[in-house]
Coordinates of C-alpha atoms and ligand atoms in Angstrom, one line a residue:
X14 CA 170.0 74.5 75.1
X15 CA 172.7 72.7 73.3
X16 CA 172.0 73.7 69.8
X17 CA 170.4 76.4 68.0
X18 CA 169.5 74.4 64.6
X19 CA 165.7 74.3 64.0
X20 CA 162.8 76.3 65.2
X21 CA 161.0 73.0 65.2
X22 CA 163.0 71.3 67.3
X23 CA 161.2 73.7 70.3
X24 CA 158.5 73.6 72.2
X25 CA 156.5 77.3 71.3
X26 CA 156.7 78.2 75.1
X27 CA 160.7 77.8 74.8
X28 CA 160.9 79.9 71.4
X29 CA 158.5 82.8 73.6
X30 CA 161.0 82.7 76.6
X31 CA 164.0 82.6 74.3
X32 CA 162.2 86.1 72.2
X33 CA 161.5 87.3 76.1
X34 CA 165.4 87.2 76.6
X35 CA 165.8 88.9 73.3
X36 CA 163.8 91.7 74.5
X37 CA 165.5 91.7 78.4
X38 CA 168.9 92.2 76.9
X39 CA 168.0 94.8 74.5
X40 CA 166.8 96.7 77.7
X41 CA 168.8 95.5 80.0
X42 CA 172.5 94.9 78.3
X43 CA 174.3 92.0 80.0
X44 CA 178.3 92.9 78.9
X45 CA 179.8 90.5 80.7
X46 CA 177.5 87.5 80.5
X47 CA 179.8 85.9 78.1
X48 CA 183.4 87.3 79.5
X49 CA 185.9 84.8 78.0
X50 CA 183.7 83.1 75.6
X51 CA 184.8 82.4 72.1
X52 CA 182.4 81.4 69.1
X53 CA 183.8 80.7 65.9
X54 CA 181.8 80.6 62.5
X55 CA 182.4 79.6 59.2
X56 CA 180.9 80.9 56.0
X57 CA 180.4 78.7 53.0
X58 CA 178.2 81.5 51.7
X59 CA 178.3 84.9 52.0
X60 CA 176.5 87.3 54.3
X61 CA 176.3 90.7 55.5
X62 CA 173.3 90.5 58.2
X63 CA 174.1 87.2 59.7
X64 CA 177.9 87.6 60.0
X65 CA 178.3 91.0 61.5
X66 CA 174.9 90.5 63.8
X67 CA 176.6 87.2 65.4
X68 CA 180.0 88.8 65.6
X69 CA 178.5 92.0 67.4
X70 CA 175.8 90.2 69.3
X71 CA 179.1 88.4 70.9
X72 CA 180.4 91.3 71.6
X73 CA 178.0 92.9 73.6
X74 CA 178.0 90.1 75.6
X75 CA 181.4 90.3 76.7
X76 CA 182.9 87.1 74.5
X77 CA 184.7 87.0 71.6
X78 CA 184.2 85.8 68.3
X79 CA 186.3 84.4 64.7
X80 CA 185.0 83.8 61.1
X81 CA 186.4 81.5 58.4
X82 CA 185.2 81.7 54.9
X83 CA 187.0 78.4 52.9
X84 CA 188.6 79.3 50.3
X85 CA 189.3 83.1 50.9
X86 CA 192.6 83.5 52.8
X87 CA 192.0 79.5 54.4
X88 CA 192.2 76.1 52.5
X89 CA 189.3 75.6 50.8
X90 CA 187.3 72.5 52.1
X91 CA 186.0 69.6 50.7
X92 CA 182.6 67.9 52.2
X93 CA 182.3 64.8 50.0
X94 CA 182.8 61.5 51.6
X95 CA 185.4 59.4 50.2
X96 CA 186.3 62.3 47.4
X97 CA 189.9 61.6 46.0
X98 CA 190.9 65.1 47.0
X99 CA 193.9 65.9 44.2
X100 CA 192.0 68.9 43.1
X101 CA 191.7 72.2 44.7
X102 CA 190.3 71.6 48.3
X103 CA 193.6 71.1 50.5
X104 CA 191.2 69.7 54.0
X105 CA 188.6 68.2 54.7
X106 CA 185.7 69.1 56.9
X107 CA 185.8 65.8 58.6
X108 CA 189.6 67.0 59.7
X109 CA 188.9 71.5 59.4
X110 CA 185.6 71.5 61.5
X111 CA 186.3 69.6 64.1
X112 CA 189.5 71.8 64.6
X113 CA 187.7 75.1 64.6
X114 CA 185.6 73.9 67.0
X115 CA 188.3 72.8 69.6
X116 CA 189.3 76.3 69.6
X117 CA 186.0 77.6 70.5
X118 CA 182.8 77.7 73.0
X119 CA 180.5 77.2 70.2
X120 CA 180.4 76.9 66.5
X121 CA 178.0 78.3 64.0
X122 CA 178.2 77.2 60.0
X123 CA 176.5 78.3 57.0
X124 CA 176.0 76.2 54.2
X125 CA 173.4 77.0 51.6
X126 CA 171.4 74.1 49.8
X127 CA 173.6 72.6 46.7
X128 CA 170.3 73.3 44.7
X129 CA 170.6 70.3 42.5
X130 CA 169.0 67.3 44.3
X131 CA 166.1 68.4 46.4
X132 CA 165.9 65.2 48.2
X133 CA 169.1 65.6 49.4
X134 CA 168.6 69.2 50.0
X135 CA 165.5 68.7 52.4
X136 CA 167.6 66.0 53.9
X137 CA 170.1 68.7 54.6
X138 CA 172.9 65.5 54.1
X139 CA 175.6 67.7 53.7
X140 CA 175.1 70.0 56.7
X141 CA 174.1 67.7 58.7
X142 CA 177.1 65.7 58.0
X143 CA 178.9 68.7 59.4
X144 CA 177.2 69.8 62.5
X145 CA 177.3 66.1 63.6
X146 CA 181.4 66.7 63.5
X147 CA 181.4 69.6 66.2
X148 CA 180.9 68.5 69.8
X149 CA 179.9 71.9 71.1
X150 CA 177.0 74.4 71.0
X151 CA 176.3 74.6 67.5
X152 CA 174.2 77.0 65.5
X153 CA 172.9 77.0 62.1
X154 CA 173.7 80.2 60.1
X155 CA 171.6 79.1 57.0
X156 CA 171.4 75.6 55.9
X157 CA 169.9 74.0 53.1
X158 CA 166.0 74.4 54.5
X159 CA 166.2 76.4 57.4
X160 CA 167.7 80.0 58.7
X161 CA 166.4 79.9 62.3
X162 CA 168.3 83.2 63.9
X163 CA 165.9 84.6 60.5
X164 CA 162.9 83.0 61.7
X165 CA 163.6 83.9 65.5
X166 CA 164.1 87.7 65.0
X167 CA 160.8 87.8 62.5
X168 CA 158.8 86.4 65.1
X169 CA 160.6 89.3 67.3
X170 CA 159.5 92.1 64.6
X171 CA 156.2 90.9 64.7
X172 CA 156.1 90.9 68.1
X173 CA 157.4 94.3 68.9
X174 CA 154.9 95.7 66.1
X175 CA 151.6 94.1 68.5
X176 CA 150.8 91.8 65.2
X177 CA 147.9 89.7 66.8
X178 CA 149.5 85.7 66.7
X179 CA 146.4 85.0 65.1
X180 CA 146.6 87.6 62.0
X181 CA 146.9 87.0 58.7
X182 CA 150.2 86.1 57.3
X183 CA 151.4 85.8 53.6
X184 CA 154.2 84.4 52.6
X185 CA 154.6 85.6 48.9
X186 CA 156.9 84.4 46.2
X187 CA 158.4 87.2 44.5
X188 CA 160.8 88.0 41.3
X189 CA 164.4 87.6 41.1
X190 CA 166.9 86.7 38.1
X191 CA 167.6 83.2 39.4
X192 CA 166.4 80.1 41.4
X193 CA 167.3 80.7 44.9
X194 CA 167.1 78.4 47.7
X195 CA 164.2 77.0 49.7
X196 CA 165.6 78.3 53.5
X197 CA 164.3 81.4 54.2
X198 CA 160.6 80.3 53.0
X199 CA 160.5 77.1 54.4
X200 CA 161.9 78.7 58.3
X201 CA 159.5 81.6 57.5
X202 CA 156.4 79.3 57.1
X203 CA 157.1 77.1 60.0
X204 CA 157.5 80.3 62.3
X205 CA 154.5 82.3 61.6
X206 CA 152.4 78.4 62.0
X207 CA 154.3 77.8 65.3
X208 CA 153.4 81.6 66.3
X209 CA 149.8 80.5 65.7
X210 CA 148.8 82.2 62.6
X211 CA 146.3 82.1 60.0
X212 CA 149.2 81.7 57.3
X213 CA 148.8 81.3 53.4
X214 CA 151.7 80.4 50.8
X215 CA 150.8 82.8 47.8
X216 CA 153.2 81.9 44.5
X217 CA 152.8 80.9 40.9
X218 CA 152.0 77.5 39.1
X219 CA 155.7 75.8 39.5
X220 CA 156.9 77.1 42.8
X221 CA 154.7 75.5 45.3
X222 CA 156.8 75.0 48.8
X223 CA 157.8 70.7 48.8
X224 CA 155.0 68.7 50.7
X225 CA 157.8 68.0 53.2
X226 CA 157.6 71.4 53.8
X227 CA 153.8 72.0 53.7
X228 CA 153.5 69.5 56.2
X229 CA 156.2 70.3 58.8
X230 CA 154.4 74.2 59.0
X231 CA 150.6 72.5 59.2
X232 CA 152.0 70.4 62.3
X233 CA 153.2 73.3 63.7
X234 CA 150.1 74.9 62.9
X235 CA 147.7 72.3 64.6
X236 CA 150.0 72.5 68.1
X237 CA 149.7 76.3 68.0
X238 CA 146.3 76.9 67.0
X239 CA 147.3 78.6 63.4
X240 CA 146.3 77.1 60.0
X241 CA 148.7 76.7 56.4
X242 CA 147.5 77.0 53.0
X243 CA 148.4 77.9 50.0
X244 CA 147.2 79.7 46.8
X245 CA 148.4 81.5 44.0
X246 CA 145.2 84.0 44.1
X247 CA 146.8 87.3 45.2
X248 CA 143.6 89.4 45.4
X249 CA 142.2 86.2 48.1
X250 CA 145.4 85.8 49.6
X251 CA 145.8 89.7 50.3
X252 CA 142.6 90.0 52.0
X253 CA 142.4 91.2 55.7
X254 CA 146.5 89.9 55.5
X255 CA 148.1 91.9 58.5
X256 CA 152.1 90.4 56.7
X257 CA 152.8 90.5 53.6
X258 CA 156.2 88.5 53.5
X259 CA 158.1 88.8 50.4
X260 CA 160.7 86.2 49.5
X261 CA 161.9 84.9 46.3
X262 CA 163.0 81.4 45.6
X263 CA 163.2 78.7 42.8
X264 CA 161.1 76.4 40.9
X265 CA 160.7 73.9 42.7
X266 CA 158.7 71.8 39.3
X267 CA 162.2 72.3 37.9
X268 CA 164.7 71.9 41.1
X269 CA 168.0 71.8 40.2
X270 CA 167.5 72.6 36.0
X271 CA 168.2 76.8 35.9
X272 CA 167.3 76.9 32.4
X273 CA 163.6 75.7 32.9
X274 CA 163.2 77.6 36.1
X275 CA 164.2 80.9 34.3
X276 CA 162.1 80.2 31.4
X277 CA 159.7 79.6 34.0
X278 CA 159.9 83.1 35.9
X279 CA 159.9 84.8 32.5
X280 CA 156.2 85.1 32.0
X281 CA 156.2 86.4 36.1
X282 CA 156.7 90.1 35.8
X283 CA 154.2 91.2 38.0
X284 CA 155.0 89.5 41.3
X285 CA 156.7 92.3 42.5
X286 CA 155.5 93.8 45.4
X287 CA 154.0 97.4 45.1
X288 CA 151.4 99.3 46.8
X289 CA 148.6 98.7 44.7
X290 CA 149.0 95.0 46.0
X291 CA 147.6 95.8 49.1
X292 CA 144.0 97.3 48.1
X293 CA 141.7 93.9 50.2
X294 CA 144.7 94.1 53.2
X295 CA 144.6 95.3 56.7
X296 CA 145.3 99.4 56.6
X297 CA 148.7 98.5 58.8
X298 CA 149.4 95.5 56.9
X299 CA 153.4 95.3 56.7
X300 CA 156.2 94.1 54.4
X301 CA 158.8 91.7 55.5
X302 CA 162.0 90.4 53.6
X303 CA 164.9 89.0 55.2
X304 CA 167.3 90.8 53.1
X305 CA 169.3 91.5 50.9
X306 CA 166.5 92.4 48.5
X307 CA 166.6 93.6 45.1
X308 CA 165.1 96.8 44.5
X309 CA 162.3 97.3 42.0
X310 CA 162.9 93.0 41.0
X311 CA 161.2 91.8 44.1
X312 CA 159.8 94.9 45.9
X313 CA 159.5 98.5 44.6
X314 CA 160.9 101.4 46.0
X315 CA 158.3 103.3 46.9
X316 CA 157.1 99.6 48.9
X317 CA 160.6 99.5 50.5
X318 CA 160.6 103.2 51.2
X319 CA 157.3 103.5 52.8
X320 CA 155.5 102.9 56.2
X321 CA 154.8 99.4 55.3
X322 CA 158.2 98.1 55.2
X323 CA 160.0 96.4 58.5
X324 CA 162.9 95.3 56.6
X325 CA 165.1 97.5 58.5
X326 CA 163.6 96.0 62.0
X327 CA 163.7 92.7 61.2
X328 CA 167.2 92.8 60.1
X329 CA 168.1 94.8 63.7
X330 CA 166.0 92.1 65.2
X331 CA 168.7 89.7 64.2
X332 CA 171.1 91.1 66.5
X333 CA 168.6 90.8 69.9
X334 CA 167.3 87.3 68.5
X335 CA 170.9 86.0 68.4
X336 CA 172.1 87.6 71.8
X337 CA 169.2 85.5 73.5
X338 CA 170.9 82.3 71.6
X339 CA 174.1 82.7 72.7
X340 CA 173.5 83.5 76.1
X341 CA 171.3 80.5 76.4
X342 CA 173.7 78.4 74.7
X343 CA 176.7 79.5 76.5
X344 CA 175.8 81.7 80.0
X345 CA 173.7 78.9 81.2
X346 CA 176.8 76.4 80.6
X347 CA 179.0 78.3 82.9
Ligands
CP1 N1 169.0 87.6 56.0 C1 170.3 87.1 56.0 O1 170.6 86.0 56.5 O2 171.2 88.0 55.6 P1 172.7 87.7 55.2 O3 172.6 86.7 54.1 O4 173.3 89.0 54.8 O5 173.3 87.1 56.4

């Protein structure tokens, strides 16, 4: 494996070995695997789960590990081509990450969607742009439509809690106080369909997922024997559902134009998740979010406080999910 960038670009037998490896090393530690190994990161966005995960996921594996965020304590970077840069950003990428990336074994990079052009966004131009500057293992952090080390350690959670592949998963839009972007949901919809589940998009008039989307997940769907729909019938969507996936993001009617998509969201108060949602759904059924979530916006307490929620699992899971990239990305290399 030479880069980690896309769920998608896997066959499903390779995502299940990669989750086996996940599960061998939390078992069976490997410290040394990756003595004298070094992967650098940079953070166009901020993080708590992804950035400390990677960094001690490294370290557990013997290697070693450094994070740039532009801009704080490093020149800040400019990513447009031919920009006349007499303004603020001191380097380019085209010059910054191929640097990095000489000092390192591999070389991860978040950079969230722009959130103004969704073509361009589902294009993922500008991180693709990037990643086609470093000539090492590369993995995406979060891009513009995808979070893969999210997806891989949800299908991990899911895993370790016996969901069947076959159950019922919802992926349900829910509150926040702005327009966020379309990765988690779209990574999160293509990994439950390439797990092989019976998988429904629940959310309100404005916010259905892009049909580029849509139609990536019901591909994945067909090869694994799962099925994609969507809805925005909560009681119907709920019923038998084994996963109740909370995520929030924005209007996709009004991409890119905040003031319609919060005028939008306005008359949405009651897509937060709370227990009385789950009245048609399996006893067992369980709440995912990738984090960070906002309490009592998107899920209640007592939701995020009780035996339904894995939140905590999943975002452990990321530490596992990422160990088994890293050691396929760089152990196998030695
Ligand atoms: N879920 C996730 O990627 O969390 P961070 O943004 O904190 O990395």
């Amino acid at each position: 494996m030479k880069r980690f960038v896309d769920l998608a670009d896997m066959e499903r037998d390779a995502v299940l070995d990669l989750l086996a490896l996940a599960a061998r090393l939390e078992t069976h530690p490997e410290p040394h695997a990756l003595a004298g190994k070094i992967l650098g990161m940079v953070f166009f966005n901020p993080s708590l789960r992804t950035l400390s995960s990677m960094q001690a996921g490294m370290a557990r594996l013997g290697g070693n590990s450094f994070v740039v965020t532009p801009g704080q304590g490093t020149w800040q970077l400019e990513h447009r081509l031919g920009a006349v840069m007499d303004g603020d950003r001191a380097e380019h990428v085209r010059e910054g990450i191929p640097v990095l990336a000489s000092y390192c074994d591999a070389l991860g990079i978040r950079a969230f969607a722009d959130g103004k052009d969704l073509a361009a966004d589902l294009a993922e131009t500008q991180f693709n742009a990037m990643a086609s500057l470093v000539d090492k293992p590369f993995i995406n952090l979060e891009s513009a439509i995808n979070h893969p080390c999210q997806a891989l350690a949800d299908w991990k959670t899911m895993n370790d809690l016996a969901v069947p592949t076959s159950g019922k998963f919802v992926l349900s839009w829910v509150k926040h106080p702005r327009a966020l972007p379309l990765a988690v949901p779209a990574a999160t919809l293509h990994m439950a369909a390439q797990r092989g589940m019976e998988v429904v998009v629940l959310r309100p008039d404005g916010f259905a997922l892009p049909d580029a989307i849509m139609d990536k997940a019901r591909r994945a769907a067909a090869a694994s024997g799962g099925s994609v729909r969507e809805t925005d019938n909560r009681a119907e969507a709920l019923q038998g559902a084994q996963v109740v996936y909370a995520k929030e993001w924005g209007s996709t009617r009004h991409y890119g134009d905040a003031a319609a998509d919060a005028q939008l969201r306005q008359g949405l108060g009651d897509w937060m998740v709370e227990e009385s949602w789950f009245g048609g759904a399996a006893a067992d059924c369980k709440v995912m979010h990738c984090l960070p979530v906002r309490r009592n916006v998107a899920i209640a307490d007592h939701v995020l406080d009780g035996p339904r929620s894995v939140v905590l699992r999943e975002a452990h899971n990321r530490m596992p999910a990422q160990m088994a990239v890293l050691h396929r990305l760089l152990a196998t290399s030695r």
